[in-house]
Tab-separated table of C-alpha atoms in Angstrom:
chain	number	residue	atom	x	y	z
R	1	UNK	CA	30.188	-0.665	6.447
R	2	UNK	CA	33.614	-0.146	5.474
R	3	UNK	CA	33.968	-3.557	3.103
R	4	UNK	CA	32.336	-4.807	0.396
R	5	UNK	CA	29.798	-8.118	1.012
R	6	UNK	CA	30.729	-11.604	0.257
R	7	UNK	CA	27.282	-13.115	1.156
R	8	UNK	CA	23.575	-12.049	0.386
R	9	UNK	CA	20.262	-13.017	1.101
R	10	UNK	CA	17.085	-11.778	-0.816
R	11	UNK	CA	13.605	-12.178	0.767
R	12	UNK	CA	10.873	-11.241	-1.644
R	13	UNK	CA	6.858	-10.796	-0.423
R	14	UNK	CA	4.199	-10.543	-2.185
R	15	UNK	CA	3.145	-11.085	-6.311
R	16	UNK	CA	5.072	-13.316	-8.366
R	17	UNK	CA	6.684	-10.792	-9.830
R	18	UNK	CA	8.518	-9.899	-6.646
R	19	UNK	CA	9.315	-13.785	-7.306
R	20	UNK	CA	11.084	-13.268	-10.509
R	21	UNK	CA	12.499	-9.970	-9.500
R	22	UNK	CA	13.825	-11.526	-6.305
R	23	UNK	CA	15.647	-14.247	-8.293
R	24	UNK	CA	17.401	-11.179	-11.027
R	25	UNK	CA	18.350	-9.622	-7.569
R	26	UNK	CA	20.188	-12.765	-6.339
R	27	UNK	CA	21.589	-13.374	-10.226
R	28	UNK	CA	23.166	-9.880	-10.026
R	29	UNK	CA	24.773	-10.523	-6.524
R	30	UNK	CA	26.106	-14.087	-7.473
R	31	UNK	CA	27.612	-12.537	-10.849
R	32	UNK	CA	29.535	-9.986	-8.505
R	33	UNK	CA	31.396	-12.884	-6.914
R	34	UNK	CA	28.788	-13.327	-3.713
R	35	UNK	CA	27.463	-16.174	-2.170
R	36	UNK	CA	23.538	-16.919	-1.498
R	37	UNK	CA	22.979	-17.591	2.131
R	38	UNK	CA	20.218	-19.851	2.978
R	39	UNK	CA	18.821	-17.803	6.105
R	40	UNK	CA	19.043	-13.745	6.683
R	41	UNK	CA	21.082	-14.477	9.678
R	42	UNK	CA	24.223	-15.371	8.037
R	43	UNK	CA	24.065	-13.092	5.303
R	44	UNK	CA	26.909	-10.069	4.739
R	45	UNK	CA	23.934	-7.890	2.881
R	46	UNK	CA	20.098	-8.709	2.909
R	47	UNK	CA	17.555	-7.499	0.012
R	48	UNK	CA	14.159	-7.008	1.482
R	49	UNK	CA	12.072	-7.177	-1.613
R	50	UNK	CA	9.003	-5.182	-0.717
R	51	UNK	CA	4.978	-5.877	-1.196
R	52	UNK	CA	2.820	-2.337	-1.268
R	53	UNK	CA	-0.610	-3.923	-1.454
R	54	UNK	CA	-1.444	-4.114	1.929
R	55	UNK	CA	-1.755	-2.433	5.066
R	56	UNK	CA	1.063	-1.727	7.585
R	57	UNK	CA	3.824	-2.862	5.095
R	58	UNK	CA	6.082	-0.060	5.319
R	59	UNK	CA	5.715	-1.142	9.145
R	60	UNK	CA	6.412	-4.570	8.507
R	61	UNK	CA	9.908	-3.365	6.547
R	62	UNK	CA	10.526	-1.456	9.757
R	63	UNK	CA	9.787	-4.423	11.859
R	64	UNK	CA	12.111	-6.645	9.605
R	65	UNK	CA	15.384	-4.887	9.801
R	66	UNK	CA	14.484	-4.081	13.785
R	67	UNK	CA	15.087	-8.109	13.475
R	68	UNK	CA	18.183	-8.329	11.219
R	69	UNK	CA	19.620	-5.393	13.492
R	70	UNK	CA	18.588	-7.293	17.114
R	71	UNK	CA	21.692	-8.751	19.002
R	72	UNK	CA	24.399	-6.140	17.071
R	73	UNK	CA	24.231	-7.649	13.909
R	74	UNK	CA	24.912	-5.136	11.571
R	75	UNK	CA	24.722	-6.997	8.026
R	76	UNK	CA	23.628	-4.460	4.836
R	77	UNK	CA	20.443	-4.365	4.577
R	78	UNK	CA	18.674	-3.365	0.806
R	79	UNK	CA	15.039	-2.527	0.798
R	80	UNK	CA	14.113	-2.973	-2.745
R	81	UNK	CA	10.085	-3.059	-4.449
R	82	UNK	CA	7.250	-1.283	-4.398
R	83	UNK	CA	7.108	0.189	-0.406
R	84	UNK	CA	11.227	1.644	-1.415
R	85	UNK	CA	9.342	2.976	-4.356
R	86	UNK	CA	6.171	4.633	-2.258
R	87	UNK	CA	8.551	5.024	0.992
R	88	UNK	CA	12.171	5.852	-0.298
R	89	UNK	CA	12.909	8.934	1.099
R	90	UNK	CA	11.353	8.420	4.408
R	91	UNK	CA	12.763	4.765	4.554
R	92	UNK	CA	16.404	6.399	4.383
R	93	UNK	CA	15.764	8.821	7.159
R	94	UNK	CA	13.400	6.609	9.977
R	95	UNK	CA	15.541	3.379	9.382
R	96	UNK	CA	19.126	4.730	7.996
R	97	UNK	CA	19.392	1.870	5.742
R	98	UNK	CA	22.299	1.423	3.339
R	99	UNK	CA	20.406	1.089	0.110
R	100	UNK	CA	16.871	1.863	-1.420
R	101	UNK	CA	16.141	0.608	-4.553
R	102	UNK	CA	13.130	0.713	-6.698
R	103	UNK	CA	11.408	-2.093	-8.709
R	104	UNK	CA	12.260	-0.391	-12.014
R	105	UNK	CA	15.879	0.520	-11.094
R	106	UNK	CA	17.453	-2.846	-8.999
R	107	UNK	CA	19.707	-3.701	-12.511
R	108	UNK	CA	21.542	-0.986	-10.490
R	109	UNK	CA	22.013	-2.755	-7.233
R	110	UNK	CA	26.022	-3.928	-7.377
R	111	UNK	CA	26.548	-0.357	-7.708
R	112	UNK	CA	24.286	0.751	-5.004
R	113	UNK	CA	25.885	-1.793	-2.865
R	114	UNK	CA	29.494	-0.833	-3.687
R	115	UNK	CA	28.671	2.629	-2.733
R	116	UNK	CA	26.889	1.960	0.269
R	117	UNK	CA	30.299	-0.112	1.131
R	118	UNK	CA	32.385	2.683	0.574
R	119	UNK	CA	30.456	4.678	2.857
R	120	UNK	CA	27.683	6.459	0.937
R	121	UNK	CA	23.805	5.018	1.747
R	122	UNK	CA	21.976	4.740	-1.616
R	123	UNK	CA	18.701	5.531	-2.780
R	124	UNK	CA	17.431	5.242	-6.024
R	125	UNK	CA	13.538	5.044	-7.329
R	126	UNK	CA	14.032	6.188	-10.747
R	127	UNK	CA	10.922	4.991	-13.069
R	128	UNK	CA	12.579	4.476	-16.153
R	129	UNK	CA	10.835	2.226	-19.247
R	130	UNK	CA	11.872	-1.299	-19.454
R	131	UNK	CA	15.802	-0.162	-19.015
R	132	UNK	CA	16.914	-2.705	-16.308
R	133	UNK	CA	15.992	-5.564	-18.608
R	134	UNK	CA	18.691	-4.561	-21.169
R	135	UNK	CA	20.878	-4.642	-18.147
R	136	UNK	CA	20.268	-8.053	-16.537
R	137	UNK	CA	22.475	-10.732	-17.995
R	138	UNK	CA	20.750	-13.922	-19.659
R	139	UNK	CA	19.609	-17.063	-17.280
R	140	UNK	CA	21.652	-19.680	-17.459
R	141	UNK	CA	20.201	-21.760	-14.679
R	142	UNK	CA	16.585	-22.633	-13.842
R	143	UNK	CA	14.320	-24.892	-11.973
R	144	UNK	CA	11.738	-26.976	-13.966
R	145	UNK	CA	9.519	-24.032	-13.234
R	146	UNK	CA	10.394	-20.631	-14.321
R	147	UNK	CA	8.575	-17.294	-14.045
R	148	UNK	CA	9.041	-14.956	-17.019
R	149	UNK	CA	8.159	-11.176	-16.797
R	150	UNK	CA	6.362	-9.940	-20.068
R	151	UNK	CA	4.860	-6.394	-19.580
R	152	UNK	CA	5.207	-3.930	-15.705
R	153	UNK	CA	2.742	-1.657	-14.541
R	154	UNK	CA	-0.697	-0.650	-14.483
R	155	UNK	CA	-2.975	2.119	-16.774
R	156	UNK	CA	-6.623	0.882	-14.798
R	157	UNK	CA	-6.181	3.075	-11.716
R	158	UNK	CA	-8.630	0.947	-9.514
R	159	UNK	CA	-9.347	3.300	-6.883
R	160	UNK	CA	-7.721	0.529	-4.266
R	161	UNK	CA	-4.423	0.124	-5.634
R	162	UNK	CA	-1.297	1.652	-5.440
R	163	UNK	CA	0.243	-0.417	-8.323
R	164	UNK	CA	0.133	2.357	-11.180
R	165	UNK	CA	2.064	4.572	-8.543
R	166	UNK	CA	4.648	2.016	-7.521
R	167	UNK	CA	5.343	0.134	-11.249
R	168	UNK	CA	4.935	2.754	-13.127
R	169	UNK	CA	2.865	3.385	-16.499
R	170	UNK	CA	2.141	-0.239	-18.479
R	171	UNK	CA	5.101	-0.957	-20.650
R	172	UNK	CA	5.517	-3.998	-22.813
R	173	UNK	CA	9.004	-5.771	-23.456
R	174	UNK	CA	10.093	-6.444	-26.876
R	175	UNK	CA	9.005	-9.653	-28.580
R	176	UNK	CA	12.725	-10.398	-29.461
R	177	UNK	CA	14.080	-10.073	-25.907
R	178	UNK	CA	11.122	-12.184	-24.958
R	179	UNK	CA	12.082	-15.093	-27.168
R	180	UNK	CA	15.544	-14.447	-25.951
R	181	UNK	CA	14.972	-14.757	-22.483
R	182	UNK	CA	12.262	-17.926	-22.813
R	183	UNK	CA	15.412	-19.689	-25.007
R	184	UNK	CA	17.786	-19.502	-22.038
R	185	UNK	CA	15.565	-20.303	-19.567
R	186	UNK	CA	14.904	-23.393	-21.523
R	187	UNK	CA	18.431	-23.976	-22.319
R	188	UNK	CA	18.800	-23.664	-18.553
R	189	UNK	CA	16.463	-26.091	-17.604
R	190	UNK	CA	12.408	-24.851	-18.070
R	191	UNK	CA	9.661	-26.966	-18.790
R	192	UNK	CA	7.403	-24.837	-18.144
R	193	UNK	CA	7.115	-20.702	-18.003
R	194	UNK	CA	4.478	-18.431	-16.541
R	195	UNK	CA	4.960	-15.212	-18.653
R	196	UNK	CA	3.882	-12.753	-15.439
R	197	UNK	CA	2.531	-8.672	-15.702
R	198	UNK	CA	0.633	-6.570	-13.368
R	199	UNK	CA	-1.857	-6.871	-16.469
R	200	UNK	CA	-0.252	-9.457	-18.528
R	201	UNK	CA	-2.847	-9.754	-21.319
R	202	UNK	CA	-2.072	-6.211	-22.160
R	203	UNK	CA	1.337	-7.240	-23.363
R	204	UNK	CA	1.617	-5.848	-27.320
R	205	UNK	CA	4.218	-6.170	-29.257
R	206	UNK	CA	6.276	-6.058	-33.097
R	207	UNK	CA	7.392	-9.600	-34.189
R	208	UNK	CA	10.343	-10.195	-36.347
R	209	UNK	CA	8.270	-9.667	-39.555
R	210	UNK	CA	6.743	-6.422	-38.150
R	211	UNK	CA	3.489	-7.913	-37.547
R	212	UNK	CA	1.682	-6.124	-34.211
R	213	UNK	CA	1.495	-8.998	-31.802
R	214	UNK	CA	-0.980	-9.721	-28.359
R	215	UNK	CA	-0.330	-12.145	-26.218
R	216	UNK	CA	-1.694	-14.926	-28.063
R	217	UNK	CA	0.738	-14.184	-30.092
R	218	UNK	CA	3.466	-14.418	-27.445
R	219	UNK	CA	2.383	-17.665	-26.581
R	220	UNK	CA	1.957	-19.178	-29.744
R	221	UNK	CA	5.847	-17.989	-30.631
R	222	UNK	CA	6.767	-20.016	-27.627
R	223	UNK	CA	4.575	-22.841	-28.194
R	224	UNK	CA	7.332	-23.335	-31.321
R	225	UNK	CA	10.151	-23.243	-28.814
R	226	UNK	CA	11.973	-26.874	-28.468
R	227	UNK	CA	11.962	-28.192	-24.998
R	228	UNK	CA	9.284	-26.031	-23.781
R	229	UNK	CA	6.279	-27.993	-22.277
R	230	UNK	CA	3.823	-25.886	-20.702
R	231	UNK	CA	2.998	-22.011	-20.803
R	232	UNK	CA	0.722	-20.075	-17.877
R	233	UNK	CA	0.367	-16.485	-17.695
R	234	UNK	CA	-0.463	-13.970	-15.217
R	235	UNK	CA	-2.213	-11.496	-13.823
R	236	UNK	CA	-4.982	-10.824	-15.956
R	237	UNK	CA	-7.425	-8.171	-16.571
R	238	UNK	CA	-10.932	-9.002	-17.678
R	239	UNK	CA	-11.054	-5.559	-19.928
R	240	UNK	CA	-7.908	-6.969	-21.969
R	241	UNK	CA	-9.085	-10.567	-22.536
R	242	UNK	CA	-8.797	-10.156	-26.403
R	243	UNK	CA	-10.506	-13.276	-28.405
R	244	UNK	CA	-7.536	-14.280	-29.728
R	245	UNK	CA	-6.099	-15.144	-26.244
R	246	UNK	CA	-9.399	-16.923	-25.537
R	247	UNK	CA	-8.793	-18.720	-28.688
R	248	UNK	CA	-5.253	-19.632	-27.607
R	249	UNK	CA	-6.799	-21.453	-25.052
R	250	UNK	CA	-8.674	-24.013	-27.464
R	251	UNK	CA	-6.028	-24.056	-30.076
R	252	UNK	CA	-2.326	-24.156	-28.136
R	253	UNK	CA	-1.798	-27.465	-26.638
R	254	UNK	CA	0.732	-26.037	-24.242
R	255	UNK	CA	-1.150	-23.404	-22.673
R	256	UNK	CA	-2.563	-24.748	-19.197
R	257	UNK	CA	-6.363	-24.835	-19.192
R	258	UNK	CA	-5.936	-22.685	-16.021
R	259	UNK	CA	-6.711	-19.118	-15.632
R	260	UNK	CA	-6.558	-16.616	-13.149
R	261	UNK	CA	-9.328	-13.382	-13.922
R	262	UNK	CA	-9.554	-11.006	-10.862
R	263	UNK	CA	-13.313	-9.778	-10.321
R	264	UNK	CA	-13.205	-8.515	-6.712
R	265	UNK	CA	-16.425	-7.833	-5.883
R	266	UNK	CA	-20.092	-9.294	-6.868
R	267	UNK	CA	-21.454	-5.802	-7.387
R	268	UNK	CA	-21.626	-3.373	-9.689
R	269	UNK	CA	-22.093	-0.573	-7.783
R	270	UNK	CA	-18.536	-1.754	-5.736
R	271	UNK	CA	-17.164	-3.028	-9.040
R	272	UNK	CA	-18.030	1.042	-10.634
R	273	UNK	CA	-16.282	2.694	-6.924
R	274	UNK	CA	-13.610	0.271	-7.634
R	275	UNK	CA	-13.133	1.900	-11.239
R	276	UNK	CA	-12.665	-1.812	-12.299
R	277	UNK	CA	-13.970	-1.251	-15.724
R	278	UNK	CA	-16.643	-4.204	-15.902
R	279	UNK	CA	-19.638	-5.772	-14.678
R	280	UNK	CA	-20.778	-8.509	-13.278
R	281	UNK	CA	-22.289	-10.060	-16.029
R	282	UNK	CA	-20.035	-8.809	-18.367
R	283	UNK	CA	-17.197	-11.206	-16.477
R	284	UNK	CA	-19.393	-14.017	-15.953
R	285	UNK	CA	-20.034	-14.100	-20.148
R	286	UNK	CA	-16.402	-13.901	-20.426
R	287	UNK	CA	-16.151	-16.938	-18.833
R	288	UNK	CA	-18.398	-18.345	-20.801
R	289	UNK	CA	-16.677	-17.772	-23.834
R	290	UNK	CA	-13.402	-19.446	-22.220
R	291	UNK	CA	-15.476	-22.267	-21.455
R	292	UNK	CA	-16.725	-22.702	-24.638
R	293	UNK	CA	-13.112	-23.052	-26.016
R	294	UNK	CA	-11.872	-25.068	-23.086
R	295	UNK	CA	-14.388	-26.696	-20.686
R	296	UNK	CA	-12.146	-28.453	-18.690
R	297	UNK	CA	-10.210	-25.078	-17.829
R	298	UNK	CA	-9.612	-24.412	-14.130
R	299	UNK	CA	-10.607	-20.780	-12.946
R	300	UNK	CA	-9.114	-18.610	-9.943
R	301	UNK	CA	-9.619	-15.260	-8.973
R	302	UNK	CA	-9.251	-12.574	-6.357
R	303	UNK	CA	-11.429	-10.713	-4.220
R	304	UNK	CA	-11.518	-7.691	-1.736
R	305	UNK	CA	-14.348	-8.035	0.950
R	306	UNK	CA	-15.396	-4.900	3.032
R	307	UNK	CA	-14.422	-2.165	0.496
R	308	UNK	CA	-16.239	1.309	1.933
R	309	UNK	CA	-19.800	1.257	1.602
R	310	UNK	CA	-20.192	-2.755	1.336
R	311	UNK	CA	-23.756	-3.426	1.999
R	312	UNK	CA	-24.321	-6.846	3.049
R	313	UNK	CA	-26.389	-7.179	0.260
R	314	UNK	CA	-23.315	-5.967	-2.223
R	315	UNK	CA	-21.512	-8.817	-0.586
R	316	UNK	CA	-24.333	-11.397	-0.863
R	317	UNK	CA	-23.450	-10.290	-4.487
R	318	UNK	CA	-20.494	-11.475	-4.334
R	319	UNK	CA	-20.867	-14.959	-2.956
R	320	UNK	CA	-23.933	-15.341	-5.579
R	321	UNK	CA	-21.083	-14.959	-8.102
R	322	UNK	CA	-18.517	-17.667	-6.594
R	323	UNK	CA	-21.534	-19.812	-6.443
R	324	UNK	CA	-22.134	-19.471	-10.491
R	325	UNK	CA	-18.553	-19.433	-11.451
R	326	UNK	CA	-16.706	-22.276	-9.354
R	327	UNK	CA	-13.852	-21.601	-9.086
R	328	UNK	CA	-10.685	-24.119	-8.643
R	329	UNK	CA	-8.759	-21.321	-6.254
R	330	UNK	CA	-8.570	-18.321	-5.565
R	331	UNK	CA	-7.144	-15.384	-3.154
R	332	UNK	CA	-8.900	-12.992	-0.641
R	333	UNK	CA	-8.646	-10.008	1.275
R	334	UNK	CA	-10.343	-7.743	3.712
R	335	UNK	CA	-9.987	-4.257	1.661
R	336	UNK	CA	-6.791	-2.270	3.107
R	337	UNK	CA	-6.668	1.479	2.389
R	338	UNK	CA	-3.577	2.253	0.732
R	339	UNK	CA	-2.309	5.964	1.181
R	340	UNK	CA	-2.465	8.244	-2.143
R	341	UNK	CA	-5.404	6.077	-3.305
R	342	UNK	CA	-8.547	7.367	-4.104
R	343	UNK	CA	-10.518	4.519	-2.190
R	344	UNK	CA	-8.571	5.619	0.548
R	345	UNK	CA	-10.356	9.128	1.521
R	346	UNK	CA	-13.976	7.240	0.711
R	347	UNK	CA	-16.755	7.426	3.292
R	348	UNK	CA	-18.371	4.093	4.581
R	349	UNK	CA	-15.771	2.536	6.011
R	350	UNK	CA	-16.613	-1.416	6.911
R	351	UNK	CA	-16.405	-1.985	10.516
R	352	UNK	CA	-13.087	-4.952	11.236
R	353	UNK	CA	-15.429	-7.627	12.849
R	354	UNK	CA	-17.398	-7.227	9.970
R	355	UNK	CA	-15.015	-7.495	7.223
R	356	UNK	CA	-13.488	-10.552	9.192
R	357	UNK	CA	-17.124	-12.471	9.098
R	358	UNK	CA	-17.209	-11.466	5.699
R	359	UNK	CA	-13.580	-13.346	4.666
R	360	UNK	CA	-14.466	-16.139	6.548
R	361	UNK	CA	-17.864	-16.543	4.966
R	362	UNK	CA	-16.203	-16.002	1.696
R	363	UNK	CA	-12.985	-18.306	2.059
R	364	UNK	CA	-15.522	-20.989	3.238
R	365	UNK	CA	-17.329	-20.643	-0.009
R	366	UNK	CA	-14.018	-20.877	-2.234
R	367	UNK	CA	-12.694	-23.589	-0.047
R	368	UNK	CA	-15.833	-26.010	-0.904
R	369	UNK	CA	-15.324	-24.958	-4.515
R	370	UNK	CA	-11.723	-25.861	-4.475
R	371	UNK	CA	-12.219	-29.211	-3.181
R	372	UNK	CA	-15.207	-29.817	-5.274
R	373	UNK	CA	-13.025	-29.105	-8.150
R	374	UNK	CA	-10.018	-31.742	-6.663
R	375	UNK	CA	-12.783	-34.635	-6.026
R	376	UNK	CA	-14.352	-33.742	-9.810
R	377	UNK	CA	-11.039	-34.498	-11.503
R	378	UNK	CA	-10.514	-38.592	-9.378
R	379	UNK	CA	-10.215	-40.400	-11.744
R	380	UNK	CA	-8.712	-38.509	-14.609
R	381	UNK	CA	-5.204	-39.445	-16.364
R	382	UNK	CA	-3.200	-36.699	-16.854
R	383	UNK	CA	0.387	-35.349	-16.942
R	384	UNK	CA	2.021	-33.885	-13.987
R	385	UNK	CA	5.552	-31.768	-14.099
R	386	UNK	CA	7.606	-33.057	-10.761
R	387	UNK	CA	9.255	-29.711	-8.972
R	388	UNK	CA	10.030	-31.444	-5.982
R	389	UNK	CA	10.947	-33.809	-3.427
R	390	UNK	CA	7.873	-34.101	-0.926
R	391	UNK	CA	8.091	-35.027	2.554
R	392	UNK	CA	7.515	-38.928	2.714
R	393	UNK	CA	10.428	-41.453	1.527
R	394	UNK	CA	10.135	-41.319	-2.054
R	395	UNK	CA	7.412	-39.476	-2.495
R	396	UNK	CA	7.545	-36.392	-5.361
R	397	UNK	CA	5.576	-32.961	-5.807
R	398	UNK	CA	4.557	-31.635	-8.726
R	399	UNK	CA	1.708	-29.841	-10.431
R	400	UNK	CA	-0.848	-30.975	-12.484
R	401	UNK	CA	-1.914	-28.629	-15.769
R	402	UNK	CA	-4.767	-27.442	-13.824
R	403	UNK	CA	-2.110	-26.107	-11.011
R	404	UNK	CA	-2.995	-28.742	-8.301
R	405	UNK	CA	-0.055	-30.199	-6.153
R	406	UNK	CA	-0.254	-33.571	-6.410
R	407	UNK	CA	1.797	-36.189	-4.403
R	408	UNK	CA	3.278	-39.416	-5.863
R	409	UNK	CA	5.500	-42.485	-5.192
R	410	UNK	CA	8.069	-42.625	-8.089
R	411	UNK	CA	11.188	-42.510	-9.684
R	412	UNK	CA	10.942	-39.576	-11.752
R	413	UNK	CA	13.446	-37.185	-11.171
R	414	UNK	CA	12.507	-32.945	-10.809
R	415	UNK	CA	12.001	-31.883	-14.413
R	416	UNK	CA	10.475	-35.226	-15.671
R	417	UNK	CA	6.495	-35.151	-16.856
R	418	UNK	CA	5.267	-38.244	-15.741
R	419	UNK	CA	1.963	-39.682	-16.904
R	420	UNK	CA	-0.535	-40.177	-13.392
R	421	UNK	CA	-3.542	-41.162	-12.077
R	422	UNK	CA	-5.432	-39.090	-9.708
R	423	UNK	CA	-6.623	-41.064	-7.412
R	424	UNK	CA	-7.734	-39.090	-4.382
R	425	UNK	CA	-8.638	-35.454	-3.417
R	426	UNK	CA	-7.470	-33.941	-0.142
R	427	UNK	CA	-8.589	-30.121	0.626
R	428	UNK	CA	-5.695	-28.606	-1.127
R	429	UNK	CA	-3.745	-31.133	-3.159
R	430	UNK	CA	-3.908	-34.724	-5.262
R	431	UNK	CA	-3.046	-37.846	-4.581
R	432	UNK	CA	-1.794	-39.744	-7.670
R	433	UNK	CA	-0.528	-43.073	-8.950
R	434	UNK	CA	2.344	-43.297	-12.104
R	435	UNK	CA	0.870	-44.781	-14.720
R	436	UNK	CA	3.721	-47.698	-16.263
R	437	UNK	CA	3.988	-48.298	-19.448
R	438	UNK	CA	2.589	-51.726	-21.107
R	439	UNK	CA	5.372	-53.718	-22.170
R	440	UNK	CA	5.695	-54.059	-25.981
């Protein structure tokens, strides 16, 4: 391509920190002068913003620019996260792409892009600590929802996931630049932020009197901030669930009563080839002690059926422990052998059509507990943030603070907490009813 782009289009997959990466991506184009196209199609240069995690992914990038390419289209095309990180190299020679672009090194994408324009393709996976956030310019425009990235990458080596290799060594960001960012994005229109990491409850830090910091501490900085409604966080990792985060939970009015604690399997012996780092019972007390503080909290997880040598007992393990817990949502996935993983040389592999009876007898399970959960909570009173208009004339979206969508007939406008009756429980979302205020 011989001249510069005057439109982009950035299509993230994957964790919400793809999300938030995806939208610094787009801030960096816009602030060279380009315009955000709505679909791929029209676009002068496409970001593919890449998901590692599972299976066939690197296929799927292949697959994707086969499609922006079809018909002699030939817009840029970026591929930027975790499969340019694993795949660089290779990516540049199968699918001559014009830039490469890791998830630690995208602050550098208008100059990627300018040399690609000029003629030279660009790859760069560089690992460097924390240096593109001193790069990236401050928000200055948000939705009432805004995702907030607090700490990158992974020291737990679970023998599944390529995350340590892709993000890099854990690294926490400064408390200061923290504050910073949370300001603007509040300033810029944020009710609520979910501070996000690949373990975000390892997040450690220096505040402004010098004090070491966790991430209690994080959040009860922010719980000061003006403006600023609600706080989430994740991913979490049961090993870093410090008792001063639990106690956050009882003691910091805006911190959701929701929480998302990965377990992935039932069984020890899985949980111990998983190198996970905890038991069973050790997460199912841990629970216990964030119920204690906060009984009303909402609970997700995730969970990896079919890892090698899954008995059918180990997995009978496994819906045992959805059956004690309960759990308001979660995530689930027939185990996909990553290449450079441990996991992925192991013996025992799990046949498909068994793995596949396996998810389905699984998601069944979590599916009754998530509308158990909905139907429990008819009837309660409760604040919900509106993000959105929803389909029906009138009608608004937003969350509740246990993270359920629930649909409502008002005037409220996106931004607006709005005080609601639940009124009815459908298999994935509320039903509620604005509560108007008694005249005086």
């Amino acid at each position: 391509m011989s001249t510069s782009p005057k439109s982009f289009h950035v299509k993230s997959f994957g964790c919400q920190m793809n999300v938030y990466d995806g939208e610094r991506m787009a801030e960096l184009m816009a602030a060279q002068g380009m315009t955000a196209a709505a679909d791929a199609g029209d676009a002068d240069l496409v970001v593919l913003n890449t998901c590692h995690i599972r299976e066939k992914a690197t296929e799927k990038v292949y697959s994707d620019i086969g499609r922006l390419r079809k018909g002699g289209r030939s817009p840029m095309i970026a591929v930027a996260g975790c499969v340019a990180q694993a795949e660089g190299e290779e990516i540049v020679r199968r699918a001559k792409v014009d830039v490469v672009v890791g998830p630690q090194a995208y602050h550098n994408l208008p100059e990627l892009v300018r040399a690609a324009a000029a003629g030279t393709p660009s790859l760069d996976t560089d690992m460097p600590a924390l240096s593109k956030f001193g790069a990236l310019a401050p928000r200055r425009r948000s939705g009432p929802t805004a995702f907030l990235t607090v700490q990158e990458g992974c020291d737990k080596f679970c023998t599944y996931c390529v995350v340590p290799y892709t993000r890099g060594a854990e690294v926490s960001r400064p408390w200061a630049a923290l504050l910073d960012e949370a300001r603007a994005l509040v300033d810029a229109g944020a009710r609520e932020i979910t501070l996000l990491g690949q373990n975000v409850n390892a997040w450690e830090g220096v505040d402004e009197a010098g004090r070491t910091q966790g991430l209690d501490g994080l959040i009860r900085a922010l719980d000061r901030l003006p403006g600023l409604a609600r706080i989430r966080y994740t991913t979490s990792h049961p090993n870093d669930m410090a008792q001063g985060l639990i106690d956050a939970h009882g003691d910091v009015e805006k911190l959701m009563p929701y929480l998302h604690l990965p377990v992935q399997s039932g069984s020890d012996r899985v949980l111990r080839a998983m190198n996970r780092s905890h038991t069973r019972d050790g997460y199912l007390r841990l629970l216990d002690r964030v119920r204690a503080v906060r009984p009303d909290i909402a609970l997700s997880g995730d969970f990896i059926v079919g890892f090698p040598g899954e008995t059918d007992e180990e997995f009978a393990d496994t819906l045992r422990l959805v059956d004690a817990v309960g759990y308001s949502q979660a995530f689930s996935f027939k185990y996909s052998p990553r290449p450079g993983t441990p996991a992925a040389d192991y013996a025992g592999a799990v046949p498909a059509e068994v793995m596949d009876a396996r998810l389905q007898q699984l998601q069944a399970s979590l599916l009754r507990d998530q509308q158990a959960f909905n139907a429990a909570a008819v009837g309660r009173t409760t604040q919900v943030l509106i993000e959105r208009r929803a389909k029906l004339p009138g009608q608004m979206l937003g969350k509740s603070p246990w993270l359920q969508s629930v649909h409502l007939l008002t005037d409220a406008q996106i931004g607006d907490l709005v005080e609601v009756d639940l009124v009815a429980a459908g298999p994935v979302s509320m039903s509620g009813v604005e509560r108007v205020a008694a005249a005086a």
